[in-house]
Coordinates of C-alpha atoms in Angstrom, one line a residue:
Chain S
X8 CA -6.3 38.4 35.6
X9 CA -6.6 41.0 38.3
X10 CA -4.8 43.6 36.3
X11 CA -5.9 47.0 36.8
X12 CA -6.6 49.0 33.8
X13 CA -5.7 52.8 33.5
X14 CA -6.9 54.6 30.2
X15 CA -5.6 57.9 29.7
X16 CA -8.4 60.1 27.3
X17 CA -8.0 63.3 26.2
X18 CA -10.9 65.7 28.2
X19 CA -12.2 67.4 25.1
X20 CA -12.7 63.3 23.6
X21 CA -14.3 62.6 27.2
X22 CA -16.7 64.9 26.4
X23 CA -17.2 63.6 22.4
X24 CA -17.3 60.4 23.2
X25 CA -19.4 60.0 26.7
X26 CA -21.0 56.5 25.8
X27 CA -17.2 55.1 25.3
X28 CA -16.3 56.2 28.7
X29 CA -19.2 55.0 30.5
X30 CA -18.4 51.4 29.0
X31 CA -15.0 51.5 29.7
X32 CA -16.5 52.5 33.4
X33 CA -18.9 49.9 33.4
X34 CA -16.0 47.4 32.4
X35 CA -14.2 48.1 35.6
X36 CA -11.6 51.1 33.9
X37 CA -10.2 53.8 35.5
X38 CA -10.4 56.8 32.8
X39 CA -8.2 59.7 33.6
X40 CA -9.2 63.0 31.2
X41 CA -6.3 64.4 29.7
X42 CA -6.2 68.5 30.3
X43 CA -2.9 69.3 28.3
X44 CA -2.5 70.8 25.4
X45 CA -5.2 69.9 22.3
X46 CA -6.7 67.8 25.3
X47 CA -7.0 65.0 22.3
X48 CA -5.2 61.5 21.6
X49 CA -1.8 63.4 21.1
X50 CA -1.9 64.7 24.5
X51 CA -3.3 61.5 26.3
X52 CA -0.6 59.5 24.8
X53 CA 2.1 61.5 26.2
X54 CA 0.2 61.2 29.5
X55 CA 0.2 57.3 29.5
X56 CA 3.8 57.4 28.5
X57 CA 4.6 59.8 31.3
X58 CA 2.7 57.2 33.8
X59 CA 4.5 53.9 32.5
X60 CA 7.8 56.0 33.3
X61 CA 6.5 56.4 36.5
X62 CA 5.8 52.9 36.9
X63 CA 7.7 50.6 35.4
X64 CA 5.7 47.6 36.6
X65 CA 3.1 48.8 34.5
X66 CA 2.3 47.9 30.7
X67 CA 1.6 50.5 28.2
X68 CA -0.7 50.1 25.3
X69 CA -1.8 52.0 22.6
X70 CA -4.9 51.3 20.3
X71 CA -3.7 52.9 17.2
X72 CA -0.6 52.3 15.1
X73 CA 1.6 54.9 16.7
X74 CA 4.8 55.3 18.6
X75 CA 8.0 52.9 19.1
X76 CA 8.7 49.7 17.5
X77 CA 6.7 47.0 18.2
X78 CA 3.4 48.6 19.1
X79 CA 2.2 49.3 15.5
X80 CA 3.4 45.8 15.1
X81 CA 1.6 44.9 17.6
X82 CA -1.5 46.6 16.9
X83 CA -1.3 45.6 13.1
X84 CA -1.4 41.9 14.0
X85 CA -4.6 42.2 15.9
X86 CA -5.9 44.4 13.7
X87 CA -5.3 41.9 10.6
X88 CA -8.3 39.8 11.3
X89 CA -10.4 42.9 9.4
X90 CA -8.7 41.4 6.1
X91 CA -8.9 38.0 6.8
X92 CA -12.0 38.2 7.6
X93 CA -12.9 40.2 4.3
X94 CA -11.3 37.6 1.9
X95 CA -13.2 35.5 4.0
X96 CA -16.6 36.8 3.4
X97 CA -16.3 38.3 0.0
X98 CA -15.9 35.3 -1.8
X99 CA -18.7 34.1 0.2
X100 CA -21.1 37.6 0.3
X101 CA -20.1 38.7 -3.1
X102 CA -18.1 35.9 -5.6
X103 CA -15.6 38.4 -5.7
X104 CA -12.1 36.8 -5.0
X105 CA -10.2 40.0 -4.5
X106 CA -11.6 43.5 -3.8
X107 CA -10.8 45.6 -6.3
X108 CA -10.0 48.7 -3.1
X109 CA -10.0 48.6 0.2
X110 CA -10.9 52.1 1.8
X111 CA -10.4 53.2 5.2
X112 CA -10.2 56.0 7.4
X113 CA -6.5 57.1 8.6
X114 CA -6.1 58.9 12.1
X115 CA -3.5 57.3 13.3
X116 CA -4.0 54.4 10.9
X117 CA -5.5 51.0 13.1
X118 CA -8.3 50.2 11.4
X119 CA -6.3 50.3 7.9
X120 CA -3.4 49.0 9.2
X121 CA -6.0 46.2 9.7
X122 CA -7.7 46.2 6.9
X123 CA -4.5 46.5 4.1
X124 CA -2.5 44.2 6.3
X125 CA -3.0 40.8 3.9
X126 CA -3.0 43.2 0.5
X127 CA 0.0 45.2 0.9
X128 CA 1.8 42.6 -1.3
X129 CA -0.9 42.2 -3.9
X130 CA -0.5 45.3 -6.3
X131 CA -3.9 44.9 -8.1
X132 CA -6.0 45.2 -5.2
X133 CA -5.8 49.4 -4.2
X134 CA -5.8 50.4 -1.0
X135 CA -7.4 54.2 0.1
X136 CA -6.8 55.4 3.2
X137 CA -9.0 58.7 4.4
X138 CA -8.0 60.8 6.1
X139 CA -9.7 63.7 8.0
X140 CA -9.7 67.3 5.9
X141 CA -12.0 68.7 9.0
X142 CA -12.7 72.3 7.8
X143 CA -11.0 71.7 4.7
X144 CA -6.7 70.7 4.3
X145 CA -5.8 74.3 4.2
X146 CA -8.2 76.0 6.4
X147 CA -5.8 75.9 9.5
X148 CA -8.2 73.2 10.9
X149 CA -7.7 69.5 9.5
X150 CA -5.7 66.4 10.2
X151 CA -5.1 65.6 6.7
X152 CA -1.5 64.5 7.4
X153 CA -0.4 62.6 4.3
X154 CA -0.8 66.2 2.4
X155 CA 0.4 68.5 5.8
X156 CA 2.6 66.6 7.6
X157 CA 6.7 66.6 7.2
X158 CA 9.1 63.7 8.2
X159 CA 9.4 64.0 12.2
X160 CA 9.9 62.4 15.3
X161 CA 6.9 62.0 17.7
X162 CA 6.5 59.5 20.6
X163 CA 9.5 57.5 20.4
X164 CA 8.7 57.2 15.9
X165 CA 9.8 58.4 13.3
X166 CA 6.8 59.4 10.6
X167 CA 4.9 62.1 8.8
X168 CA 4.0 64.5 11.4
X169 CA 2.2 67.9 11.3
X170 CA 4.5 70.2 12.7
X171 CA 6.0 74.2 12.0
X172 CA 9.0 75.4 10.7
X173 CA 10.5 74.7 14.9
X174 CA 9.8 71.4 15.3
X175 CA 7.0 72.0 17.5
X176 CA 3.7 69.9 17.0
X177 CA 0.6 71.5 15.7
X178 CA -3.1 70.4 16.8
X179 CA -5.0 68.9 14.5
X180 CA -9.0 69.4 13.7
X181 CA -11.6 67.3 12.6
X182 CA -15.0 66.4 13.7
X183 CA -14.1 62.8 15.0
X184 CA -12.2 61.9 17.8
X185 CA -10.4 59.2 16.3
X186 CA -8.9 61.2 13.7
X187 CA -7.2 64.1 15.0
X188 CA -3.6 63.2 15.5
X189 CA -0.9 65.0 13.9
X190 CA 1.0 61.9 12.6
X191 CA 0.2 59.0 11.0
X192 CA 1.3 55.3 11.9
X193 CA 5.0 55.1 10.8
X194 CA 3.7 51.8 8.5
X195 CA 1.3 54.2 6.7
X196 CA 3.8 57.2 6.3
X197 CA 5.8 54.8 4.3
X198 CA 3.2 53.3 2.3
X199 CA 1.7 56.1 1.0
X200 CA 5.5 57.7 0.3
X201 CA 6.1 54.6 -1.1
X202 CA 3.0 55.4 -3.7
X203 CA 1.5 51.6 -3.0
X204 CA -1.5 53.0 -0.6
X205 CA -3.2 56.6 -1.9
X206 CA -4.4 59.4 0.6
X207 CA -7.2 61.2 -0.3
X208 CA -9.1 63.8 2.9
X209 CA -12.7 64.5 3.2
X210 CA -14.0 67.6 5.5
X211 CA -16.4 67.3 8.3
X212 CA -19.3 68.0 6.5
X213 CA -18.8 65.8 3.7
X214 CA -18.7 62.7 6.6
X215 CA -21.6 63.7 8.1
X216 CA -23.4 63.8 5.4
X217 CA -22.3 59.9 4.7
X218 CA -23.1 59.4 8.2
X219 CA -26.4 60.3 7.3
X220 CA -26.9 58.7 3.8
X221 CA -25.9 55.4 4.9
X222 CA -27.9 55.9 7.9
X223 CA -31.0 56.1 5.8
X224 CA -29.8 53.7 3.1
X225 CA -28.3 50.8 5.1
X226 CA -29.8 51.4 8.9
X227 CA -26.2 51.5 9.7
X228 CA -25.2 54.4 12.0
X229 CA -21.6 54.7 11.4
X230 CA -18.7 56.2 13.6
X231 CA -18.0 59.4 12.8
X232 CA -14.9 58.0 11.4
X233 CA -16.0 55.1 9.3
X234 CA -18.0 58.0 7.6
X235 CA -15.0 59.6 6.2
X236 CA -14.1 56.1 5.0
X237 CA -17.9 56.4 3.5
X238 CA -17.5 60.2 2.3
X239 CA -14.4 59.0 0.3
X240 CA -17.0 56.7 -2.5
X241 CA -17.7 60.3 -4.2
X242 CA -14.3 60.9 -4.8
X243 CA -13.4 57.5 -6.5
X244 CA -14.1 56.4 -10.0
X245 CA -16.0 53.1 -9.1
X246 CA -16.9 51.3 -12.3
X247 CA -20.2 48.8 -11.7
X248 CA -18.9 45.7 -11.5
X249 CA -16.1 46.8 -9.5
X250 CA -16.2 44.3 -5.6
X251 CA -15.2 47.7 -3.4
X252 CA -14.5 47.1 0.7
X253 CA -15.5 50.2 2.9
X254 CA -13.8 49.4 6.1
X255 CA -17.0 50.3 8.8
X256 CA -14.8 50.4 11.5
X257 CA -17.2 51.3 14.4
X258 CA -21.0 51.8 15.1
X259 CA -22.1 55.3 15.6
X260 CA -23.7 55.3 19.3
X261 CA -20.4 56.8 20.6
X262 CA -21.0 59.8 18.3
X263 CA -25.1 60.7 18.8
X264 CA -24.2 63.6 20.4
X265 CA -21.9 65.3 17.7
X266 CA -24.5 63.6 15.3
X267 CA -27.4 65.4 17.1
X268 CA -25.9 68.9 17.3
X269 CA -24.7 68.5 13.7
X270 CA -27.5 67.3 11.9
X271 CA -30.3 68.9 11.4
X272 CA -32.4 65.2 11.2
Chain K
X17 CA 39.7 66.9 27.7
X18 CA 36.5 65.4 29.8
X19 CA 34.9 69.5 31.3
X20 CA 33.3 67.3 33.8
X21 CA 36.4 65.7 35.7
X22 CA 36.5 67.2 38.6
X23 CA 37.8 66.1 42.1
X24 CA 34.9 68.8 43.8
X25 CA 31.9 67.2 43.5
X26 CA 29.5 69.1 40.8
X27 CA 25.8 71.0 40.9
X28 CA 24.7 71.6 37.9
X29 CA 21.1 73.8 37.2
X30 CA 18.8 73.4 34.4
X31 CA 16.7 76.1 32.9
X32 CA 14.3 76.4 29.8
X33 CA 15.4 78.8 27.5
X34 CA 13.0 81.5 27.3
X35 CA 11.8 81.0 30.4
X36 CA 10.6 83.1 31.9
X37 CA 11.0 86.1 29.7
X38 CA 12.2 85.1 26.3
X39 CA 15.6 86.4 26.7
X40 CA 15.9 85.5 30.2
X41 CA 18.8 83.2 29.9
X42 CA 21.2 85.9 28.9
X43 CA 20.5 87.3 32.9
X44 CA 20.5 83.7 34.2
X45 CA 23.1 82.2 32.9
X46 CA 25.8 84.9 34.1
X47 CA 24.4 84.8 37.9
X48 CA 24.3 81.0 37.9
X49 CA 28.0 80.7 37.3
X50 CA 28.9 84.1 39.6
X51 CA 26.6 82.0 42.4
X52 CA 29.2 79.2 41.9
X53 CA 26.8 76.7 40.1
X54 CA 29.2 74.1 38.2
X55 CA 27.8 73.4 35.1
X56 CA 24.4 74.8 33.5
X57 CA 22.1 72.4 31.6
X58 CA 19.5 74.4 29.0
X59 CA 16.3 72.9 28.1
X60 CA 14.6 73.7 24.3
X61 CA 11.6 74.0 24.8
X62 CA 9.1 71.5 23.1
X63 CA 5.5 70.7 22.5
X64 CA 5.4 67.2 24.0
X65 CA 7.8 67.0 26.0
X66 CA 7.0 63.0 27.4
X67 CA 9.8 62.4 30.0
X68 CA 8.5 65.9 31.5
X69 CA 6.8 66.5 34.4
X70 CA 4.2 69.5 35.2
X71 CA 6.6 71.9 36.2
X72 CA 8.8 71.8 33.3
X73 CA 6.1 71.5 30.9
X74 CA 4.5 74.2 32.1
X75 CA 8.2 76.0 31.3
X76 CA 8.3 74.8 27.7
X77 CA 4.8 76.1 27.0
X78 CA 5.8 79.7 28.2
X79 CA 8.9 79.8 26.4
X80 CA 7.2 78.4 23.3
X81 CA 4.3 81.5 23.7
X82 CA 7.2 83.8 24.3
X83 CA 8.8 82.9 20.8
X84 CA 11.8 80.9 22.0
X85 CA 13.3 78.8 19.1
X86 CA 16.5 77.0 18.9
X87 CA 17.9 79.2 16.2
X88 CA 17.3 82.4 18.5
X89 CA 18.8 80.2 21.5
X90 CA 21.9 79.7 19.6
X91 CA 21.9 83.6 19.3
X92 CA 21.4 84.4 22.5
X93 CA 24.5 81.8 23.8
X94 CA 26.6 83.7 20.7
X95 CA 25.9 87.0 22.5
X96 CA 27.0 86.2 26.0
X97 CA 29.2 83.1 25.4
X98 CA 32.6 85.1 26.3
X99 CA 31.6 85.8 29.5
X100 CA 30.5 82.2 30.8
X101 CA 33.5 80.1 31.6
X102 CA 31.5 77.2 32.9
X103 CA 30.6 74.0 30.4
X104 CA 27.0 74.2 29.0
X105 CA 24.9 71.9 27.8
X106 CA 22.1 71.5 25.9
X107 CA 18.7 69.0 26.6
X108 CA 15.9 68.6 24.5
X109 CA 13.8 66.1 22.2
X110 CA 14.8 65.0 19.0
X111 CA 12.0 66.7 16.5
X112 CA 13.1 70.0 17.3
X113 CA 17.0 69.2 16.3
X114 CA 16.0 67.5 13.2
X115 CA 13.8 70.0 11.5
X116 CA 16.8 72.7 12.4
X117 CA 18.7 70.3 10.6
X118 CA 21.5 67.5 12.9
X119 CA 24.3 68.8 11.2
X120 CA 23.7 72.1 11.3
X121 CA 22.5 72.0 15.2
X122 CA 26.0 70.5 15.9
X123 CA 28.0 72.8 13.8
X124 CA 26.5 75.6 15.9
X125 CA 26.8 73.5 19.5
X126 CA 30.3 73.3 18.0
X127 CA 31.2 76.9 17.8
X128 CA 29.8 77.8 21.1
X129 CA 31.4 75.2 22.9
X130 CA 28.6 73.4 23.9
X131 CA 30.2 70.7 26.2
X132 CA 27.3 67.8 25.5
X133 CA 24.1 67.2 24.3
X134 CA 21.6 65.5 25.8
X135 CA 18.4 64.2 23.9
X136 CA 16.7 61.6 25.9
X137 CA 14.2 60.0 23.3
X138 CA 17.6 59.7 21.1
X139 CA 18.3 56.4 22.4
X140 CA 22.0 55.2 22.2
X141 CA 21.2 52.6 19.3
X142 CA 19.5 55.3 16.9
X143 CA 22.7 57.6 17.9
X144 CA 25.0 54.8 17.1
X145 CA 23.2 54.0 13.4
X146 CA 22.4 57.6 12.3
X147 CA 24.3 60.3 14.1
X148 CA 27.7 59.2 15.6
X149 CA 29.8 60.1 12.9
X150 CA 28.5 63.7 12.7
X151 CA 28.6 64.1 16.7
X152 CA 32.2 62.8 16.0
X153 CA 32.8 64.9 13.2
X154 CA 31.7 68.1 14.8
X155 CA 33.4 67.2 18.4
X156 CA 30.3 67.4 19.9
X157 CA 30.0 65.1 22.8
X158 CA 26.5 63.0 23.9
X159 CA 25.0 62.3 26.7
X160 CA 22.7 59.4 27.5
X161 CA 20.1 58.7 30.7
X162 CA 20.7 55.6 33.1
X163 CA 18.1 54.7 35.7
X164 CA 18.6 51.8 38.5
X165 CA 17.0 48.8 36.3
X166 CA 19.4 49.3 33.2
X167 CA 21.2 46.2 32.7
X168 CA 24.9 46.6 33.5
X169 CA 26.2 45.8 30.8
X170 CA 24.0 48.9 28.9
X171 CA 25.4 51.3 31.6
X172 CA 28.9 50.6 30.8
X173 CA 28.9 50.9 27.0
X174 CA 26.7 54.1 27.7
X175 CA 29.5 55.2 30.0
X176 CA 31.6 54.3 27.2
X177 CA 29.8 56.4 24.5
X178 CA 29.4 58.8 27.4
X179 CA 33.6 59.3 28.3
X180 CA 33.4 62.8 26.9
X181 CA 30.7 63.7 29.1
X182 CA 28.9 62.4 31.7
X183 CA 26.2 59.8 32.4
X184 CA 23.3 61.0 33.4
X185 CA 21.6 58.9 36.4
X186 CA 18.1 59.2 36.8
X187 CA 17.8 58.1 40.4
X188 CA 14.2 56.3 40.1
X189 CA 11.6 55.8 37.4
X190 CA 10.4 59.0 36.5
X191 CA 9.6 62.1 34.9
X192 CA 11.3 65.4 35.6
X193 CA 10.2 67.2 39.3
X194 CA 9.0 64.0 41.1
X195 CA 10.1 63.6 44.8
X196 CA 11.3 60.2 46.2
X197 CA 13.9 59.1 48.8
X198 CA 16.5 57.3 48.4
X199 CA 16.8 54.2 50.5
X200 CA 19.3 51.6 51.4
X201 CA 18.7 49.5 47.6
X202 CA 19.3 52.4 45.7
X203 CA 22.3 53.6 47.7
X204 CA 23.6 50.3 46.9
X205 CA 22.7 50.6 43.3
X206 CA 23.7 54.2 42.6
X207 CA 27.0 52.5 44.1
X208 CA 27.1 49.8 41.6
X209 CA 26.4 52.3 39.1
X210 CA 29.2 54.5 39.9
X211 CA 32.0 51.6 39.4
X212 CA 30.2 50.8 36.3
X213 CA 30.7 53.7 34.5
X214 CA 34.1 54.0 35.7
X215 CA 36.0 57.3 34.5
X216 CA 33.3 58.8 33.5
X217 CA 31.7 61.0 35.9
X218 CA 27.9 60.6 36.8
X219 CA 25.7 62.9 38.0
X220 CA 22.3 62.2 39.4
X221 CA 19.4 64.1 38.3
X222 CA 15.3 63.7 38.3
X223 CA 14.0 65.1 42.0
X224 CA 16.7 66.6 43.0
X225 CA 14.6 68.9 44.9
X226 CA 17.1 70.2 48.2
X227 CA 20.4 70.6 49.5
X228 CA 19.7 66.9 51.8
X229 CA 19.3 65.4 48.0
X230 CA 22.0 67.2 46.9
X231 CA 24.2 65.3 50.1
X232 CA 22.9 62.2 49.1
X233 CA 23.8 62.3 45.6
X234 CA 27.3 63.9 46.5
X235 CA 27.9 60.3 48.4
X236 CA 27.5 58.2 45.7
X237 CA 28.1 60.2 42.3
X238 CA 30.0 63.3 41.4
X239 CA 27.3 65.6 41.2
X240 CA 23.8 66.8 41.5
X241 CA 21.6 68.1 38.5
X242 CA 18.9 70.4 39.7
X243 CA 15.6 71.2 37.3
X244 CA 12.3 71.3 38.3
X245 CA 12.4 72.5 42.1
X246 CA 14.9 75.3 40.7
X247 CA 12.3 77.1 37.9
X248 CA 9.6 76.3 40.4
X249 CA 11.5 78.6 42.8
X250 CA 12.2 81.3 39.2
X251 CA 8.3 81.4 38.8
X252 CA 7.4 82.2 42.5
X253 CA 10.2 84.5 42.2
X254 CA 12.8 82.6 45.2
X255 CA 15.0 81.6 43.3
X256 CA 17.7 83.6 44.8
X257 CA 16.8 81.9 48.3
X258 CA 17.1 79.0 47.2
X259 CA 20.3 78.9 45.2
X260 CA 21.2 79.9 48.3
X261 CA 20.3 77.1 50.2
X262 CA 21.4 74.9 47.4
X263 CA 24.8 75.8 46.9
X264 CA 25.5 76.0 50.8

């Protein structure tokens, strides 16, 4: 279409995610690392918003549920195809017509936005969302929103944000690059407020441990976020002949590095 | 009465409280109106502030390591507010208001006189649903941000909403502190603009960056608001040189 394609990245998640940026090099982007602040998602989002001011000819995108009406709309449609394609394949895979939960990882929220979209309005069928407890939810370091954050305003939406007594946003930890954002999508905010999805948070360790026990159990190499997503099976009573749906929501190249310094393989 | 009808055209200067000392605006403010500045415009500081640029970022993350709050703001206006006779008025983002509490925020911007209030990711639709009856209640007047490509017929209910205050023309697509000129289009727009809004006065702001700018905006609105080139000139300590050169 001979549109150019800008993506603004947080410098400390250039450096996490390497393999990410070299594709998106490779795929003819320009990635511009983000030096402000937690030098994370929260601070190349206000960077790309600051750019699309700047040029109005431009169009902004987000990946993740965040920010003004309609971008998690947006993103929530696209991401939808993860539950169509799981009632899809679990009658096929399984003989299960309904999972009986669908668990996912919660930074922002995309990948759960995607994978609850067709089950919001079907009660039996319980929806987990994980989020990321990084050195634990009270250690000073995590991103566990849901249990931190308070109502607040952040990139043109209102949601549950993580924030002190001022007003002022606080930087969020965890071991994954995906997850550390002080909000949540404004669509989970509500539904876990409204009681129909249920937060839980798993630390750092506790995903890479998944990372590594599905890595040896499956041959799957998850993201370092799907394996919070993965962590989250020890905290759930599962009964045997229960059809459960992890959302795997990205292949752990991205993350060798973290997984090399980290675990002691 | 509208503070900002004037028939002398109007510079106004913004400055982050707590910036660059924490209790710096209680100096600043007095020698901005003895140096003949119209109207001042006082930033809160923020952690993400998005319509930003570097220079005024840089501001809010000083005056956020200094301790600056909007509670000890509003304490440091109480202490010299009978001494500045000149309409102030406060910018900021919304998060910071709301955990302070909206009704409380105006209740104090009420009892220091604040002459508007200007929070730009408020936009006039949210204002209109949620907060105009307590702006209303309180006598607290907004303000809202044009910028050449809003439709018309948005400037002149914003101008409406606005005839307390002023609208605030942002002279190109931007973030605070970015340079431009301003050709023979926009002159033409800003023009259009100006009968748009009608009575209310509007005042161009965004890269307003000399006293040439300053002219410029003087031709087609009533006033000039001055942010980024001003603390540029507070943290390399010229300030006084350039008011100077401003205000000539």
């Amino acid at each position: 279409m001979g549109m150019n394609c800008i993506v603004y990245m947080g410098e400390k998640d250039v450096e996490r995610q390497a393999p990410n940026v070299q594709r998106m090099l490779m795929l003819g982007a320009t990635v511009v690392p983000v030096t402000s602040g937690s030098r994370t998602l929260k601070d190349a989002t206000n960077e790309a918003i600051r750019h699309w001011i700047n040029h109005p000819e431009s169009y902004y995108l987000i990946g993740s549920v965040v920010g003004p009406h309609p971008y998690p709309k947006i993103v929530a449609h696209f991401q939808s195809v993860i539950a169509r394609e799981t009632e899809q394949q679990l009658l096929e895979k399984t003989g299960y017509n309904i999972p009986s939960k669908v668990i996912a990882c919660v930074g922002g929220g995309s990948n759960a936005a995607g994978a609850f979209y067709t089950f919001y309005d079907f009660p039996p069928v319980e929806l987990i969302a994980v989020e990321a407890a990084g050195h634990g939810i009270h250690s000073g370091k995590s991103a566990a929103t849901s249990v931190l954050g308070t109502p607040g305003v952040l990139h043109g939406s209102l949601t549950l944000l993580m924030q002190d007594e001022d007003g002022q946003v606080t930087e969020p930890h965890s071991i994954s690059a995906g997850l550390d954002y002080p909000g949540i999508g404004p669509l989970h905010a509500h539904t876990i407020s409204e009681g129909r999805v249920s937060a839980i948070s798993v630390t750092d360790e506790e995903a890479l441990a998944a990372a590594l026990e599905c890595s040896r159990l499956e041959g799957i190499i998850p993201a370092l976020e799907s394996a919070h997503a993965l962590a989250a099976l020890k905290h759930i009573d599962l009964k045997p002949e229960e059809g459960v749906v992890v959302c795997l929501s990205g292949r752990g190249d991205k993350d060798m590095n973290t997984y090399q310094q980290q675990l002691v393989v | 009465m509208n503070p900002f009808h004037s028939t002398k055209k109007q510079v106004s200067i913004f400055v982050t409280a707590g910036f660059p000392e924490r209790d710096s605006l209680t100096t600043l403010l007095p020698r901005l109106q003895q140096r003949g500045v119209d109207f001042i415009e006082i930033g809160i500081p923020f952690s993400d502030p998005m319509a930003d640029g570097p220079v005024i970022q840089e501001t809010s993350t000083v005056a956020l390591k200094n301790g600056m709050t909007l509670g000890l703001l509003f304490d440091q206006l109480a202490e010299i507010r009978s001494s500045i006779r000149i309409p102030l008025v406060l910018m900021g983002y919304l998060n910071p208001v709301l955990q302070y509490g909206m009704e409380h925020f105006l209740q104090r911007c009420s009892e220091l006189h604040i002459a508007s209030v200007i929070l730009p990711d408020m936009s006039p639709e949210i204002y209109e649903r949620f907060y105009r009856s307590s702006f209303e209640r309180f006598g607290v007047h907004p303000t809202f941000i044009v910028t050449p490509t809003t439709p018309d017929e948005r400037v002149q209910q914003i101008a409406e909403t606005c005839s307390g205050s002023f609208v605030y023309l942002v002279g190109q697509s931007s973030v605070t502190g970015k340079g431009y000129s301003i050709g023979e289009a926009q002159q033409q727009r800003f023009a259009e603009l100006k009968q748009l809004c009608r009575a209310t006065p509007l005042f161009l702001g965004f890269g307003i960056d000399s006293q040439e700018k300053k002219q410029q905006a003087f031709q087609f609105c009533d006033g000039a608001i001055v942010g980024s080139a001003f603390l540029k000139a507070v943290g390399n300590k010229t300030d006084q040189a350039f008011l100077e050169e401003l205000l000539m």
